[in-house]
mmCIF file of C-alpha atoms in Angstrom:
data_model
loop_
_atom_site.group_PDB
_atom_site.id
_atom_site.type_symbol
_atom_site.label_atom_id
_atom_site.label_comp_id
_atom_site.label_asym_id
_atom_site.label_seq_id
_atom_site.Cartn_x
_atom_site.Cartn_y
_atom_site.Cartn_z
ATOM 1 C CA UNK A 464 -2.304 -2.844 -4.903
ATOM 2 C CA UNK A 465 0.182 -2.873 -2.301
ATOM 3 C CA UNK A 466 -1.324 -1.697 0.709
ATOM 4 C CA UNK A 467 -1.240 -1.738 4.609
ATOM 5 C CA UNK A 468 -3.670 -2.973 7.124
ATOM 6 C CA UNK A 469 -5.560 -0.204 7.354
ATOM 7 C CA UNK A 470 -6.024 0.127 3.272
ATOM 8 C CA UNK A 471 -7.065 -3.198 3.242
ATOM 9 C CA UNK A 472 -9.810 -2.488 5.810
ATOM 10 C CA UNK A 473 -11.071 0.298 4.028
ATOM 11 C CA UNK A 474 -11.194 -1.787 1.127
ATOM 12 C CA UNK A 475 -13.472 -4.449 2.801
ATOM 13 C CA UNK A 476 -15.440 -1.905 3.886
ATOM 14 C CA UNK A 477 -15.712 -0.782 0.209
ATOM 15 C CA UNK A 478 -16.900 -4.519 -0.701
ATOM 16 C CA UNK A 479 -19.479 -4.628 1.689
ATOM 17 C CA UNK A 480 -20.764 -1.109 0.762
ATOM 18 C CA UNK A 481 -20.827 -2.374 -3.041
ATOM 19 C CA UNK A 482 -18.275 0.128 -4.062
ATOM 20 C CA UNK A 483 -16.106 -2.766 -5.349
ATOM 21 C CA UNK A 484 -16.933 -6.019 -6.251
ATOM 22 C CA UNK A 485 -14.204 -8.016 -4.165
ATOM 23 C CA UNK A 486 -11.223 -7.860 -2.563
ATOM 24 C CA UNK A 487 -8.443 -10.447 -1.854
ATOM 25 C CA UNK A 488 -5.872 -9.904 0.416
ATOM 26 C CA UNK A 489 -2.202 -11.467 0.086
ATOM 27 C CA UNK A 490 -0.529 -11.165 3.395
ATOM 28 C CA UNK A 491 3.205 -10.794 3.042
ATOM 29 C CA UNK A 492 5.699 -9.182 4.863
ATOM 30 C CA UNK A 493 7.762 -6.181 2.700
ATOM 31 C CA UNK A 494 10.766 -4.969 3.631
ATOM 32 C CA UNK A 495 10.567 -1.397 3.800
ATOM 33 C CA UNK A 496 13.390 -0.766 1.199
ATOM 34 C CA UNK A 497 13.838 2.597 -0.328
ATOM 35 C CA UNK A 498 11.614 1.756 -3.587
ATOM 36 C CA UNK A 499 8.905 1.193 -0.738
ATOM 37 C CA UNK A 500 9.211 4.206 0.302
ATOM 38 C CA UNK A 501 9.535 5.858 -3.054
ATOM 39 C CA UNK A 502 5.493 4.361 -3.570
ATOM 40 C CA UNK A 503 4.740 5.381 0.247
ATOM 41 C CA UNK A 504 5.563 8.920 -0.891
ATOM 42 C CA UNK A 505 3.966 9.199 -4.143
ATOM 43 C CA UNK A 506 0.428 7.240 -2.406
ATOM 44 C CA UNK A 507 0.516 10.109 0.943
ATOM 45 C CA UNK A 508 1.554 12.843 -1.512
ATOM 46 C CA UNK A 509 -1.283 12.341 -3.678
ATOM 47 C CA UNK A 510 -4.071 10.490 -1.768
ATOM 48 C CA UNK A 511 -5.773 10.810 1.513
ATOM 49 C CA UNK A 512 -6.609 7.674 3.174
ATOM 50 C CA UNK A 513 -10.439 7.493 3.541
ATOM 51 C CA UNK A 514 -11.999 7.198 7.212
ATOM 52 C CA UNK A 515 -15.082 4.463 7.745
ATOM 53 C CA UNK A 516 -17.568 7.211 6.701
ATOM 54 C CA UNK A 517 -16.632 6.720 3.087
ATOM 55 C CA UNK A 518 -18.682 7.224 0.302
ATOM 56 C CA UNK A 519 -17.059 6.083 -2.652
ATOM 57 C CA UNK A 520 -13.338 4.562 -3.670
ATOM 58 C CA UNK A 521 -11.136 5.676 -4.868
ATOM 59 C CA UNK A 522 -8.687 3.531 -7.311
ATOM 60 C CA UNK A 523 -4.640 4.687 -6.836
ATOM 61 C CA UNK A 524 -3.839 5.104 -10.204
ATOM 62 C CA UNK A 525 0.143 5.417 -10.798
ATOM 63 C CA UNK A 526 2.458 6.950 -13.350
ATOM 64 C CA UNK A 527 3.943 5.163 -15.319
ATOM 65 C CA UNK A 528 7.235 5.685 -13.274
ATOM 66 C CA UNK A 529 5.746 4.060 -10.301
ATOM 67 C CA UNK A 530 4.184 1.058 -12.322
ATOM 68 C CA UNK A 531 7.923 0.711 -12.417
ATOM 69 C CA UNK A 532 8.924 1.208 -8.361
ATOM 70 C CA UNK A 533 6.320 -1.231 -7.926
ATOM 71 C CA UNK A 534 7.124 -3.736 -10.431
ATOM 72 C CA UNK A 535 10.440 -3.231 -8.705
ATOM 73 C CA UNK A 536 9.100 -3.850 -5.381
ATOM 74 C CA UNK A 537 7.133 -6.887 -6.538
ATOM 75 C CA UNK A 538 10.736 -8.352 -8.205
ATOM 76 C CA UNK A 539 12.770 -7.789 -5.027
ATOM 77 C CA UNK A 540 9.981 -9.344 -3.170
ATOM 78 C CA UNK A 541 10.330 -12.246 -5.913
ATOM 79 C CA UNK A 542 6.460 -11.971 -6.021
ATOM 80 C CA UNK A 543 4.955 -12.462 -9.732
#
């Protein structure tokens, strides 16, 4: 998932609560180009970033039309 700092926190946190089996973190540096922001929409417009009193996880599951803005992203990005 293409996340910031603070999702990847939270998603530690989920790990160590046994919410999730594991997380791995790839650090790169993403332009914020407008695709970005098409997916930074779509994540605040339909998800609320959990604080560290969480209680569960939930997965961001995408349309299909962002599957392609992030495909997109990961092309520009010439990452997979």
């Amino acid at each position: 998932e293409i996340g910031n700092m603070v999702h990847n926190g939270r998603a530690e946190l989920a790990a160590e609560r046994g919410f999730i089996k594991e997380v791995r973190i790839l650090q790169l540096n993403i332009p914020h180009s407008r695709n970005v922001a098409k997916y930074e929409d779509y994540i605040n417009s339909h998800y609320k970033m959990q604080d560290e009193s969480m209680d569960h996880w939930e997965e961001w599951k995408r349309t299909p039309a962002m599957d392609k803005v992030v495909a997109d992203i990961l092309k520009e990005n010439h990452i997979g």
